[in-house]
Amino acid sequence: MKNCEIITANEIETMHFAKSISSCFKNGDVILLDGTLGVGKTQFVKGFCSGYDYNGDVTSPTFTLANIYETDFKKIIHLDLYRIDSPREFIELGIMDYFDESIVLIEWGNKFSGLFDNYFSISIENNFDEPTKRKFTLSSQSDHYNTIIDDLNAKANLL
């Protein structure tokens, strides 16, 4: 497993960061987003979607469980598992049938990480003195995702 840490100063930087890494992902990729309530998971998804020229509303699917954002380039599935209590309940939604044809971002995804063979994990923290600052810890579980981590670490070393 490889890791990378990125710190953003505000929402604009968070969205720019998410947009900048969106092109690293392809259909079938699963990205698990974790962090406390209000830390910026949905804000990250907004930036990610903008990387595929999505201009519609990106909202938290806390009550709908799933939002699908279709662009000219990709279909992005945005899930929120906060209200899902068990792996069985998640599986019974049937949404996993569509994972191969989409990029999937899952808020509170680590609750059920054992359901996925491969995934990219992003943990978001905001325990800084500055309330808009965020720390993103990115982790990979496969060679495909390790390449993304290696690329991000190389870029960070150039700064």
mmCIF file of C-alpha atoms in Angstrom, residues 77-146:
data_model
loop_
_atom_site.group_PDB
_atom_site.id
_atom_site.type_symbol
_atom_site.label_atom_id
_atom_site.label_comp_id
_atom_site.label_asym_id
_atom_site.label_seq_id
_atom_site.Cartn_x
_atom_site.Cartn_y
_atom_site.Cartn_z
ATOM 1 C CA ILE A 77 -21.679 7.741 -9.450
ATOM 2 C CA HIS A 78 -21.635 9.580 -6.112
ATOM 3 C CA LEU A 79 -22.774 7.508 -3.126
ATOM 4 C CA ASP A 80 -23.202 8.344 0.547
ATOM 5 C CA LEU A 81 -23.232 5.326 2.861
ATOM 6 C CA TYR A 82 -23.690 7.259 6.112
ATOM 7 C CA ARG A 83 -27.250 5.951 6.534
ATOM 8 C CA ILE A 84 -26.515 2.389 5.364
ATOM 9 C CA ASP A 85 -26.120 0.008 8.288
ATOM 10 C CA SER A 86 -24.798 -3.220 6.812
ATOM 11 C CA PRO A 87 -22.935 -4.615 3.801
ATOM 12 C CA ARG A 88 -26.053 -6.588 2.925
ATOM 13 C CA GLU A 89 -28.162 -3.423 2.817
ATOM 14 C CA PHE A 90 -25.589 -1.819 0.509
ATOM 15 C CA ILE A 91 -25.461 -4.840 -1.807
ATOM 16 C CA GLU A 92 -29.260 -4.998 -1.988
ATOM 17 C CA LEU A 93 -29.328 -1.472 -3.434
ATOM 18 C CA GLY A 94 -28.097 -3.030 -6.698
ATOM 19 C CA ILE A 95 -25.956 0.004 -7.519
ATOM 20 C CA MET A 96 -22.778 -2.094 -7.719
ATOM 21 C CA ASP A 97 -24.086 -3.478 -11.030
ATOM 22 C CA TYR A 98 -23.204 -0.106 -12.582
ATOM 23 C CA PHE A 99 -19.687 0.280 -11.194
ATOM 24 C CA ASP A 100 -17.889 -1.086 -14.280
ATOM 25 C CA GLU A 101 -19.329 1.639 -16.506
ATOM 26 C CA SER A 102 -18.667 4.550 -14.142
ATOM 27 C CA ILE A 103 -16.177 6.196 -11.860
ATOM 28 C CA VAL A 104 -17.549 5.721 -8.348
ATOM 29 C CA LEU A 105 -16.976 8.078 -5.408
ATOM 30 C CA ILE A 106 -18.315 6.805 -2.092
ATOM 31 C CA GLU A 107 -18.668 9.001 0.977
ATOM 32 C CA TRP A 108 -18.275 6.983 4.199
ATOM 33 C CA GLY A 109 -16.966 4.197 1.951
ATOM 34 C CA ASN A 110 -14.495 2.694 4.394
ATOM 35 C CA LYS A 111 -17.469 1.283 6.314
ATOM 36 C CA PHE A 112 -17.696 -1.382 3.630
ATOM 37 C CA SER A 113 -14.220 -1.406 2.073
ATOM 38 C CA GLY A 114 -14.179 -5.210 2.345
ATOM 39 C CA LEU A 115 -16.763 -5.368 -0.457
ATOM 40 C CA PHE A 116 -14.299 -3.991 -3.011
ATOM 41 C CA ASP A 117 -11.384 -5.887 -4.544
ATOM 42 C CA ASN A 118 -9.556 -2.668 -5.417
ATOM 43 C CA TYR A 119 -10.162 0.863 -4.315
ATOM 44 C CA PHE A 120 -8.482 4.212 -3.879
ATOM 45 C CA SER A 121 -8.964 5.725 -0.436
ATOM 46 C CA ILE A 122 -9.048 9.425 0.414
ATOM 47 C CA SER A 123 -9.272 10.463 4.050
ATOM 48 C CA ILE A 124 -10.022 14.133 4.704
ATOM 49 C CA GLU A 125 -9.144 15.904 7.954
ATOM 50 C CA ASN A 126 -9.708 19.460 9.115
ATOM 51 C CA ASN A 127 -8.165 19.489 12.568
ATOM 52 C CA PHE A 128 -6.017 22.537 11.925
ATOM 53 C CA ASP A 129 -5.945 25.967 13.510
ATOM 54 C CA GLU A 130 -7.218 27.330 10.200
ATOM 55 C CA PRO A 131 -10.846 26.237 9.647
ATOM 56 C CA THR A 132 -10.628 26.137 5.830
ATOM 57 C CA LYS A 133 -7.447 24.037 5.693
ATOM 58 C CA ARG A 134 -7.775 20.332 4.785
ATOM 59 C CA LYS A 135 -5.376 17.395 4.802
ATOM 60 C CA PHE A 136 -6.014 14.662 2.235
ATOM 61 C CA THR A 137 -4.392 11.287 2.847
ATOM 62 C CA LEU A 138 -4.542 9.208 -0.315
ATOM 63 C CA SER A 139 -3.944 5.453 -0.142
ATOM 64 C CA SER A 140 -3.819 2.819 -2.853
ATOM 65 C CA GLN A 141 -4.398 -0.930 -2.802
ATOM 66 C CA SER A 142 -3.364 -1.912 -6.349
ATOM 67 C CA ASP A 143 -0.749 -1.266 -9.029
ATOM 68 C CA HIS A 144 -3.116 1.003 -10.970
ATOM 69 C CA TYR A 145 -3.672 3.217 -7.955
ATOM 70 C CA ASN A 146 -0.013 3.001 -6.893
#
